[in-house]
Short mmCIF file of C-alpha atoms in Angstrom, two decimals:
data_model
loop_
_atom_site.label_atom_id
_atom_site.label_comp_id
_atom_site.label_asym_id
_atom_site.label_seq_id
_atom_site.Cartn_x
_atom_site.Cartn_y
_atom_site.Cartn_z
CA MET Y 1 38.20 62.10 -99.20
CA SER Y 2 40.18 59.02 -100.16
CA ASN Y 3 42.67 59.90 -97.52
CA LEU Y 4 39.87 59.92 -94.86
CA LYS Y 5 38.50 56.60 -96.08
CA SER Y 6 41.92 55.06 -95.85
CA ARG Y 7 42.30 56.19 -92.26
CA PHE Y 8 38.85 54.80 -91.33
CA MET Y 9 39.62 51.37 -92.78
CA ARG Y 10 42.93 51.21 -91.03
CA GLY Y 11 41.27 52.16 -87.74
CA GLY Y 12 38.51 49.58 -88.21
CA ALA Y 13 40.99 46.81 -88.85
CA LEU Y 14 42.84 47.68 -85.68
CA ALA Y 15 39.63 47.63 -83.62
CA GLY Y 16 38.60 44.31 -85.07
CA GLY Y 17 41.98 42.85 -84.21
CA LEU Y 18 41.64 43.97 -80.65
CA ILE Y 19 38.19 42.40 -80.39
CA CYS Y 20 39.52 39.13 -81.77
CA LEU Y 21 42.41 39.21 -79.34
CA ALA Y 22 40.04 39.66 -76.44
CA GLY Y 23 37.80 36.86 -77.60
CA MET Y 24 40.73 34.51 -78.30
CA THR Y 25 38.92 32.37 -80.87
CA ALA Y 26 35.83 34.40 -81.58
CA CYS Y 27 37.00 35.90 -84.90
CA GLY Y 28 37.43 32.90 -87.10
CA GLY Y 29 40.26 30.63 -87.92
CA ASP Y 30 40.45 26.88 -87.33
CA ASP Y 31 43.52 26.89 -85.16
CA ASP Y 32 42.33 26.44 -81.53
CA SER Y 33 45.26 25.43 -79.35
CA THR Y 34 43.33 25.78 -75.99
CA THR Y 35 42.42 22.36 -74.41
CA PRO Y 36 39.44 22.33 -71.90
CA VAL Y 37 40.44 21.19 -68.42
CA LYS Y 38 38.41 18.15 -67.22
CA GLN Y 39 37.04 18.48 -63.67
CA PRO Y 40 37.68 15.51 -61.30
CA ASP Y 41 34.79 13.17 -60.50
CA PRO Y 42 33.14 13.95 -57.13
CA ILE Y 43 34.26 11.74 -54.25
CA LEU Y 44 31.26 10.03 -52.62
CA THR Y 45 31.71 9.25 -48.89
CA SER Y 46 29.25 6.97 -47.07
CA GLN Y 47 27.59 8.60 -44.03
CA PRO Y 48 27.18 6.41 -40.93
CA ALA Y 49 23.58 5.43 -40.21
CA THR Y 50 21.92 7.36 -37.41
CA VAL Y 51 20.50 4.90 -34.92
CA ALA Y 52 16.73 5.02 -34.59
CA SER Y 53 15.77 7.15 -31.61
CA ILE Y 54 12.45 8.01 -30.01
CA THR Y 55 11.75 11.73 -29.80
CA ILE Y 56 8.20 11.59 -28.42
CA GLU Y 57 7.34 8.68 -26.12
CA PRO Y 58 3.96 6.90 -26.01
CA LYS Y 59 1.60 8.16 -23.33
CA THR Y 60 -0.64 6.28 -20.91
CA GLN Y 61 -4.14 6.13 -22.34
CA ALA Y 62 -7.41 6.15 -20.39
CA VAL Y 63 -10.59 5.24 -22.26
CA GLN Y 64 -14.10 4.18 -21.40
CA ALA Y 65 -14.91 0.48 -21.62
CA GLY Y 66 -16.08 -0.36 -25.14
CA GLN Y 67 -13.87 2.25 -26.80
CA PRO Y 68 -10.53 1.60 -28.56
CA ALA Y 69 -7.31 3.18 -27.33
CA THR Y 70 -4.70 4.71 -29.63
CA PHE Y 71 -0.98 4.77 -28.80
CA SER Y 72 1.60 6.63 -30.89
CA VAL Y 73 5.31 7.29 -31.02
CA VAL Y 74 7.53 9.76 -32.91
CA ALA Y 75 11.00 8.54 -33.91
CA ALA Y 76 14.00 9.74 -35.93
CA GLY Y 77 16.91 8.05 -37.70
CA THR Y 78 18.37 7.49 -41.15
CA GLY Y 79 16.81 5.18 -43.67
CA THR Y 80 13.54 3.38 -43.27
CA LEU Y 81 12.19 3.05 -39.73
CA GLY Y 82 10.42 -0.11 -38.66
CA TYR Y 83 8.03 -0.45 -35.71
CA GLN Y 84 6.83 -3.31 -33.53
CA TRP Y 85 4.36 -2.78 -30.68
CA TRP Y 86 4.37 -5.05 -27.63
CA ARG Y 87 1.60 -5.74 -25.09
CA ASN Y 88 2.41 -7.25 -21.72
CA GLY Y 89 5.76 -8.39 -23.07
CA VAL Y 90 4.34 -10.10 -26.19
CA ALA Y 91 4.70 -8.77 -29.74
CA ILE Y 92 1.35 -7.73 -31.26
CA PRO Y 93 0.88 -9.29 -34.71
CA GLY Y 94 0.49 -6.65 -37.41
CA ALA Y 95 1.19 -3.69 -35.10
CA THR Y 96 4.09 -2.38 -37.19
CA SER Y 97 3.50 1.33 -37.68
CA ALA Y 98 4.06 4.44 -35.56
CA ILE Y 99 0.43 4.35 -34.42
CA TYR Y 100 -1.34 1.40 -32.82
CA THR Y 101 -5.07 1.28 -32.07
CA THR Y 102 -6.52 -1.48 -29.92
CA LEU Y 103 -9.81 -3.23 -30.42
CA ALA Y 104 -12.77 -2.16 -28.28
CA THR Y 105 -11.53 -2.38 -24.68
CA THR Y 106 -12.96 -4.13 -21.65
CA LEU Y 107 -12.22 -3.72 -17.95
CA ALA Y 108 -10.10 -6.88 -18.17
CA ASP Y 109 -7.71 -4.95 -20.48
CA SER Y 110 -7.04 -2.32 -17.83
CA GLY Y 111 -3.50 -2.45 -16.54
CA ASP Y 112 -2.15 -3.91 -19.79
CA VAL Y 113 1.27 -2.46 -20.62
CA LEU Y 114 2.29 -1.32 -24.10
CA SER Y 115 5.63 -0.36 -25.59
CA VAL Y 116 7.14 -0.11 -29.06
CA VAL Y 117 10.53 -1.03 -30.55
CA VAL Y 118 11.77 1.24 -33.37
CA ARG Y 119 14.40 -0.21 -35.73
CA ASN Y 120 16.60 0.87 -38.64
CA ASP Y 121 19.94 -0.21 -40.14
CA GLY Y 122 21.80 1.55 -37.33
CA GLY Y 123 20.09 -0.24 -34.43
CA THR Y 124 16.97 -0.29 -32.25
CA SER Y 125 15.37 1.84 -29.58
CA THR Y 126 12.68 0.76 -27.09
CA SER Y 127 10.08 3.18 -25.79
CA ASP Y 128 8.83 3.67 -22.27
CA ALA Y 129 6.30 1.08 -21.13
CA VAL Y 130 2.91 2.72 -20.53
CA ALA Y 131 -0.34 1.38 -19.15
CA LEU Y 132 -3.80 1.20 -20.64
CA GLN Y 133 -6.46 2.36 -18.18
CA VAL Y 134 -10.04 1.35 -18.92
CA GLU Y 135 -12.75 3.19 -17.02
CA GLY Y 136 -16.24 2.03 -16.17
CA ILE Y 137 -18.31 0.54 -13.37
CA GLY Y 138 -16.71 -2.66 -12.08
CA ALA Y 139 -13.34 -4.00 -10.95
CA ARG Y 140 -10.10 -3.85 -12.86
CA VAL Y 141 -6.34 -4.18 -12.22
CA LEU Y 142 -4.55 -0.93 -11.48
CA ALA Y 143 -1.13 -2.49 -10.92
CA GLY Y 144 0.53 -5.81 -10.20
CA GLY Y 145 0.59 -9.24 -11.77
CA ALA Y 146 0.67 -12.79 -10.52
CA VAL Y 147 2.68 -13.47 -7.38
CA GLU Y 148 6.14 -14.57 -8.51
CA PRO Y 149 8.70 -14.84 -5.70
CA THR Y 150 11.55 -14.81 -8.21
CA ARG Y 151 10.32 -11.45 -9.55
CA ALA Y 152 9.36 -9.95 -6.23
CA GLN Y 153 10.36 -6.33 -6.61
CA VAL Y 154 9.58 -5.00 -10.06
CA ASP Y 155 8.82 -1.32 -10.39
CA GLY Y 156 6.99 -0.30 -13.52
CA ALA Y 157 3.56 0.14 -15.04
CA GLY Y 158 0.35 -1.81 -14.70
CA LYS Y 159 0.38 -5.58 -14.82
CA LEU Y 160 4.15 -5.79 -15.33
CA ALA Y 161 4.85 -4.44 -11.83
CA ARG Y 162 5.29 -7.02 -9.06
CA PHE Y 163 4.52 -7.03 -5.33
CA LEU Y 164 5.86 -9.78 -3.13
CA ASN Y 165 3.11 -9.34 -0.54
CA ALA Y 166 0.66 -6.50 -1.17
CA GLY Y 167 -0.45 -5.25 2.24
CA ALA Y 168 -2.03 -2.15 3.77
CA LEU Y 169 -3.05 0.76 1.54
CA ALA Y 170 -3.37 4.51 2.10
CA SER Y 171 -4.12 7.51 -0.13
CA ASP Y 172 -1.50 10.24 -0.05
CA GLY Y 173 -3.83 13.15 -0.84
CA ALA Y 174 -2.20 13.78 -4.23
CA GLY Y 175 -3.96 10.95 -6.07
CA ASN Y 176 -1.30 8.34 -5.37
CA LEU Y 177 -1.52 5.19 -3.25
CA LEU Y 178 1.00 4.05 -0.66
CA LEU Y 179 1.22 0.28 -0.20
CA VAL Y 180 3.11 -1.72 2.42
CA ASP Y 181 4.86 -4.59 0.66
CA THR Y 182 5.44 -6.73 3.73
CA GLY Y 183 7.40 -9.31 1.78
CA LEU Y 184 9.90 -6.67 0.64
CA LYS Y 185 9.66 -4.75 3.93
CA SER Y 186 9.22 -1.58 1.86
CA VAL Y 187 6.62 1.03 0.96
CA ARG Y 188 5.60 1.14 -2.70
CA LYS Y 189 3.98 4.12 -4.47
CA ILE Y 190 1.31 3.70 -7.16
CA THR Y 191 0.29 6.64 -9.36
CA PRO Y 192 -3.24 7.05 -10.79
CA ALA Y 193 -1.81 5.74 -14.09
CA GLY Y 194 -0.75 2.51 -12.37
CA VAL Y 195 3.00 3.23 -12.32
CA VAL Y 196 4.69 1.53 -9.36
CA SER Y 197 7.89 2.71 -7.67
CA THR Y 198 9.57 1.85 -4.38
CA ALA Y 199 9.06 4.99 -2.30
CA ILE Y 200 10.79 3.78 0.89
CA ILE Y 201 13.22 0.88 0.81
CA GLY Y 202 13.33 -1.22 3.96
CA GLY Y 203 14.52 -4.49 5.37
CA THR Y 204 18.14 -3.65 6.18
CA THR Y 205 19.86 -2.09 9.16
CA ALA Y 206 20.78 0.90 6.99
CA SER Y 207 17.24 1.60 5.74
CA ALA Y 208 14.51 3.68 7.38
CA LEU Y 209 12.24 0.64 7.80
CA ARG Y 210 12.90 -2.86 9.06
CA SER Y 211 9.51 -4.62 9.02
CA PRO Y 212 6.58 -2.30 8.18
CA ARG Y 213 2.97 -3.25 8.94
CA ASP Y 214 0.70 -0.26 8.20
CA VAL Y 215 1.03 3.14 6.51
CA ALA Y 216 -0.58 6.58 6.60
CA ALA Y 217 0.12 9.76 4.65
CA GLY Y 218 0.85 13.11 6.24
CA ALA Y 219 1.23 16.62 4.85
CA ASN Y 220 4.10 17.77 2.61
CA GLY Y 221 5.10 14.28 1.51
CA VAL Y 222 5.49 12.86 5.02
CA THR Y 223 4.78 9.13 5.47
CA TYR Y 224 3.97 7.43 8.77
CA VAL Y 225 4.67 3.72 9.14
CA ILE Y 226 4.16 1.18 11.91
CA ASP Y 227 7.41 -0.75 12.07
CA SER Y 228 9.39 -3.21 14.17
CA ALA Y 229 13.07 -3.74 14.63
CA ASP Y 230 13.13 -7.52 14.23
CA GLY Y 231 9.94 -8.61 12.46
CA SER Y 232 8.04 -9.43 15.65
CA ALA Y 233 5.44 -7.16 17.28
CA SER Y 234 5.44 -3.63 15.84
CA THR Y 235 6.80 -1.38 18.55
CA LEU Y 236 7.82 1.66 16.48
CA VAL Y 237 5.94 4.50 14.81
CA ARG Y 238 8.21 5.94 12.14
CA LYS Y 239 7.96 9.32 10.43
CA ILE Y 240 9.70 9.56 7.04
CA GLY Y 241 9.98 12.99 5.45
CA ALA Y 242 9.80 13.73 1.75
CA ASP Y 243 13.60 13.93 1.84
CA GLY Y 244 13.87 10.42 3.30
CA ALA Y 245 14.88 11.56 6.76
CA ALA Y 246 13.42 9.16 9.37
CA SER Y 247 12.54 9.67 13.00
CA THR Y 248 10.61 7.76 15.68
CA ILE Y 249 7.46 9.09 17.33
CA GLU Y 250 7.64 8.18 21.01
CA LEU Y 251 4.24 7.24 22.46
CA GLY Y 252 5.18 5.00 25.36
CA THR Y 253 2.63 3.56 27.77
CA THR Y 254 -0.63 5.14 28.90
CA GLN Y 255 -2.55 5.20 32.12
CA GLY Y 256 -4.63 2.05 32.33
CA ASP Y 257 -2.14 -0.22 30.59
CA PRO Y 258 -1.34 -3.34 32.59
CA VAL Y 259 1.95 -3.29 34.45
CA GLY Y 260 4.09 -5.85 36.14
CA THR Y 261 6.51 -8.65 35.41
CA GLY Y 262 6.22 -10.09 31.92
CA ILE Y 263 4.18 -7.22 30.46
CA ALA Y 264 5.46 -6.44 26.97
CA PRO Y 265 5.71 -2.88 25.60
CA PRO Y 266 2.69 -1.66 23.62
CA ALA Y 267 2.45 -3.21 20.16
CA PHE Y 268 1.15 -0.94 17.42
CA THR Y 269 -1.47 -2.54 15.16
CA ALA Y 270 -2.99 0.16 12.89
CA ILE Y 271 -2.46 3.77 11.85
CA ALA Y 272 -4.45 6.46 10.04
CA SER Y 273 -4.43 10.22 9.45
CA ASP Y 274 -7.00 12.94 8.81
CA ALA Y 275 -7.19 16.12 6.75
CA ALA Y 276 -6.34 18.30 9.76
CA GLY Y 277 -2.96 16.64 10.19
CA ASN Y 278 -3.85 14.44 13.15
CA LEU Y 279 -2.35 10.96 13.41
CA TYR Y 280 -4.27 8.03 14.92
CA VAL Y 281 -2.34 5.04 16.27
CA ALA Y 282 -3.88 1.82 17.60
CA SER Y 283 -1.93 -0.22 20.14
CA GLU Y 284 -2.44 -3.18 22.44
CA VAL Y 285 -0.77 -4.46 25.58
CA THR Y 286 -0.49 -8.16 26.38
CA ARG Y 287 -0.14 -9.95 29.67
CA PRO Y 288 1.18 -13.44 30.42
CA GLY Y 289 -1.51 -15.96 29.58
CA GLU Y 290 -2.99 -18.78 31.52
CA PRO Y 291 -3.58 -22.30 30.18
CA ALA Y 292 -6.90 -21.28 28.63
CA CYS Y 293 -5.32 -18.40 26.75
CA SER Y 294 -1.64 -18.53 25.98
CA SER Y 295 -1.33 -14.81 25.21
CA CYS Y 296 -4.54 -12.84 25.81
CA PHE Y 297 -4.77 -9.18 24.87
CA LYS Y 298 -5.74 -7.13 27.89
CA ARG Y 299 -6.28 -3.65 26.47
CA ALA Y 300 -6.41 -2.04 23.01
CA ILE Y 301 -6.60 1.72 22.52
CA VAL Y 302 -6.40 4.40 19.84
CA ARG Y 303 -4.32 7.49 20.53
CA LYS Y 304 -4.61 10.75 18.61
CA VAL Y 305 -1.40 12.69 17.96
CA ALA Y 306 -2.12 16.33 17.14
CA PRO Y 307 0.16 18.33 14.80
CA ASN Y 308 1.64 20.05 17.88
CA GLY Y 309 2.55 16.67 19.41
CA THR Y 310 -0.25 16.50 22.00
CA VAL Y 311 -1.34 12.88 22.59
CA THR Y 312 -4.80 11.89 23.79
CA THR Y 313 -6.57 8.51 24.09
CA VAL Y 314 -9.74 8.57 21.96
CA PHE Y 315 -10.87 4.93 21.91
CA GLU Y 316 -10.55 1.98 24.26
CA ASN Y 317 -11.34 -1.71 23.91
CA LEU Y 318 -11.21 -3.76 27.09
CA GLY Y 319 -11.61 -7.38 26.11
CA PRO Y 320 -12.76 -10.12 28.48
CA HIS Y 321 -10.14 -12.56 29.70
CA SER Y 322 -10.45 -14.98 26.78
CA ALA Y 323 -11.17 -12.40 24.05
CA SER Y 324 -8.72 -10.76 21.69
CA ALA Y 325 -9.23 -7.04 22.25
CA THR Y 326 -7.15 -6.14 19.23
CA ILE Y 327 -7.67 -3.34 16.68
CA THR Y 328 -6.74 -4.33 13.14
CA ASP Y 329 -7.65 -1.25 11.07
CA LEU Y 330 -8.59 2.43 11.37
CA ALA Y 331 -10.35 4.96 9.14
CA VAL Y 332 -11.06 8.66 9.66
CA ASP Y 333 -13.48 10.79 7.63
CA LYS Y 334 -13.00 14.41 6.54
CA ASN Y 335 -14.65 15.65 9.73
CA GLY Y 336 -12.34 13.64 11.99
CA LYS Y 337 -14.86 10.90 12.79
CA LEU Y 338 -13.00 7.72 13.77
CA TYR Y 339 -13.92 4.19 12.67
CA VAL Y 340 -12.31 1.16 14.29
CA LEU Y 341 -12.15 -2.46 13.14
CA ASP Y 342 -11.63 -4.71 16.16
CA ASP Y 343 -12.60 -8.15 17.44
CA ARG Y 344 -16.23 -7.04 17.81
CA GLY Y 345 -16.68 -5.67 14.28
CA ILE Y 346 -16.77 -2.12 12.91
CA ARG Y 347 -17.27 0.48 15.59
CA THR Y 348 -17.29 4.23 15.97
CA LEU Y 349 -17.95 6.77 18.71
CA ASP Y 350 -21.27 8.46 19.32
CA ALA Y 351 -21.66 12.12 20.26
CA ALA Y 352 -20.87 11.27 23.90
CA GLY Y 353 -17.69 9.39 22.95
CA VAL Y 354 -19.18 5.96 23.67
CA PRO Y 355 -18.27 3.12 21.23
CA VAL Y 356 -21.20 1.91 19.09
CA THR Y 357 -21.18 -1.10 16.74
CA LEU Y 358 -22.02 -0.54 13.09
CA MET Y 359 -21.34 -4.08 11.83
CA ASP Y 360 -20.99 -7.17 14.02
CA LYS Y 361 -17.93 -9.33 13.37
CA PRO Y 362 -19.98 -12.59 13.25
CA LEU Y 363 -21.83 -11.32 10.14
CA ALA Y 364 -18.73 -11.26 7.94
CA PHE Y 365 -14.98 -11.79 8.17
CA ILE Y 366 -13.78 -8.21 7.69
CA ASN Y 367 -10.18 -7.48 6.74
CA ALA Y 368 -10.01 -3.76 6.05
CA ILE Y 369 -12.04 -0.54 6.19
CA ALA Y 370 -11.93 2.83 4.39
CA VAL Y 371 -14.15 5.92 4.31
CA ASP Y 372 -14.84 8.18 1.32
CA ALA Y 373 -15.36 11.93 1.04
CA GLY Y 374 -19.12 11.50 1.38
CA GLY Y 375 -18.84 9.77 4.76
CA ASN Y 376 -19.61 6.30 3.41
CA LEU Y 377 -17.65 3.51 5.08
CA PHE Y 378 -16.55 0.52 2.98
CA PHE Y 379 -15.21 -2.79 4.21
CA ALA Y 380 -13.48 -5.71 2.49
CA THR Y 381 -14.38 -9.28 3.43
CA GLU Y 382 -13.24 -12.81 2.75
CA PRO Y 383 -15.21 -16.07 2.97
CA PHE Y 384 -15.68 -17.60 6.39
CA SER Y 385 -13.71 -20.79 6.92
CA GLY Y 386 -15.90 -23.63 8.13
CA ARG Y 387 -18.81 -21.42 9.11
CA ASP Y 388 -22.00 -20.45 7.27
CA SER Y 389 -22.81 -16.80 6.72
CA ASN Y 390 -25.48 -14.91 4.85
CA TRP Y 391 -22.90 -12.35 3.74
CA PRO Y 392 -21.76 -12.92 0.11
CA ALA Y 393 -18.30 -14.45 0.17
CA GLY Y 394 -15.63 -11.88 -0.56
CA ALA Y 395 -18.09 -9.03 -1.14
CA ILE Y 396 -17.34 -5.36 -0.49
CA GLY Y 397 -19.75 -3.86 2.04
CA LYS Y 398 -20.95 -0.30 2.48
CA ILE Y 399 -22.27 1.52 5.54
CA ALA Y 400 -23.80 4.79 4.40
CA ALA Y 401 -23.52 7.98 6.41
CA ASP Y 402 -27.04 7.34 7.72
CA GLY Y 403 -26.06 3.84 8.92
CA THR Y 404 -27.68 1.86 6.08
CA LEU Y 405 -25.83 -1.41 5.40
CA SER Y 406 -25.57 -2.78 1.83
CA VAL Y 407 -23.42 -4.89 -0.48
CA ALA Y 408 -21.43 -2.52 -2.69
CA ALA Y 409 -19.68 -5.11 -4.88
CA ASP Y 410 -20.47 -8.82 -5.13
CA PRO Y 411 -18.12 -11.15 -7.04
CA ASN Y 412 -20.51 -14.09 -6.82
CA GLY Y 413 -22.77 -13.38 -9.75
CA SER Y 414 -25.35 -10.85 -8.57
CA ASP Y 415 -23.49 -8.11 -10.46
CA ALA Y 416 -21.59 -9.32 -13.51
CA ARG Y 417 -19.38 -6.22 -13.45
CA PHE Y 418 -17.64 -7.57 -10.35
CA THR Y 419 -17.94 -11.31 -10.98
CA GLY Y 420 -14.62 -13.15 -10.99
CA ALA Y 421 -12.54 -10.13 -10.05
CA ALA Y 422 -9.35 -11.62 -8.62
CA GLY Y 423 -8.91 -10.15 -5.18
CA LEU Y 424 -12.61 -9.97 -4.37
CA GLU Y 425 -13.12 -13.69 -4.40
CA LYS Y 426 -10.43 -16.19 -3.50
CA PRO Y 427 -9.05 -17.84 -6.66
CA SER Y 428 -9.00 -21.62 -6.59
CA GLY Y 429 -5.73 -22.99 -5.24
CA LEU Y 430 -4.30 -19.60 -4.30
CA ALA Y 431 -3.48 -19.44 -0.61
CA THR Y 432 -3.05 -15.66 -0.49
CA GLY Y 433 -6.57 -14.84 -1.63
CA LYS Y 434 -7.78 -12.57 1.14
CA PRO Y 435 -7.99 -8.80 0.70
CA VAL Y 436 -5.55 -6.92 2.90
CA GLY Y 437 -5.77 -3.18 2.27
CA LEU Y 438 -8.59 -0.81 1.30
CA ALA Y 439 -8.45 2.87 0.32
CA THR Y 440 -10.55 5.50 -1.47
CA ASP Y 441 -9.76 8.47 -3.69
CA ALA Y 442 -11.30 11.92 -4.06
CA ALA Y 443 -13.57 10.71 -6.89
CA GLY Y 444 -15.03 7.94 -4.73
CA ALA Y 445 -13.26 4.98 -6.33
CA LEU Y 446 -12.12 2.11 -4.12
CA TYR Y 447 -8.72 0.43 -4.17
CA LEU Y 448 -8.13 -3.07 -2.83
CA SER Y 449 -4.85 -4.93 -2.35
CA ALA Y 450 -5.00 -8.73 -2.69
CA ASN Y 451 -3.42 -11.60 -4.60
CA GLY Y 452 -0.31 -9.59 -5.54
CA ARG Y 453 -2.44 -6.92 -7.22
CA VAL Y 454 -4.05 -3.62 -6.51
CA LEU Y 455 -7.58 -3.41 -7.90
CA LYS Y 456 -9.55 -0.29 -8.71
CA LEU Y 457 -13.29 -0.53 -8.11
CA VAL Y 458 -15.78 1.98 -9.48
CA LEU Y 459 -19.16 1.37 -7.87
CA PRO Y 460 -22.62 2.06 -9.34
#
């Protein structure tokens, strides 16, 4: 028994020694010769700041008059981001967050342009400029600011865009407007949001246009323009495709035009198109004048160019010797009914094809006409110079489909929603106050070009 106990104790001592060996210092003893290894301090490297960038741009806002508009932006970048909103090129006090809400809007605010600058330690980023559109009955700016010859061609949104000489207007069927900028000799495009771009650049020998006068929209992005080679009488009808390819539509003379020595080629004066793809072109032929009339117009006509190229004469104005038988504007309704603005007033054709007068020229000085989808004809006027008239100066007129004549918009105080609208009445001291172009859209709104601006009018 003692012999067994002795063997057990010897075996236990051996096992304990092995356990101590495995644990190094776990079995007692004060002698610890192992020194812990100190880990190196982490090396901190500075990361370059990520420049502030805009990931979601502000969007154009359309609100009803009396309601506020809210603009927002989403941005990224290291550190703290700072914001500053701008309106028409001026910083808005206190507008320093990612969201900006205006006060209650008025029609006068329409066309204002907003943008935001986002900033951090790495740099700044500026957003797209977007327009505020305020809806309601009355007149408001869609696009264009004051006439500034030094800033003639400025594409962009709302009131920050610039036209050198806002001329004839046409709707393109897709909600956009086409405008002849006669000062730039180009065609400008204006979206429903008031964004202006130069659709067709002109004025050089290499461009499609040299000196445009009037514009009409065709199908599939085609644009028709009355043009001239040297800035004198318009003797070309140009067709510009959506791809920019340009060609000339040859119309030539017609039977009944005067002939002989000194007779100039036909001069084109107005152009329009209809929903069926027909093109209407007004032209006039002059003859050498006599002392009483240095350059009388002998004959003015409207020709219809069908999609297959067939040309027919659909309207004729034979002026007396001392009269100016010129046609200055055309409009065509959805049923192909033609309206003509000439020296006698606004005229159309009856069922027998005979011209009838809807509005006499002596009643108002009419500059432009347009017809809406309901068959209502609108006309833009300017004050008579040196002659009394019962027509409100600068008012927009309406001839309903049943022939009823009325004032649609009066800037002289009878309807405060149109009072003082620049472009309807001639601003004091501004020589270019008369309206030039008039167009309508599918919703029945009117658009008027005048004073370097394009106005949108929503009528009662």
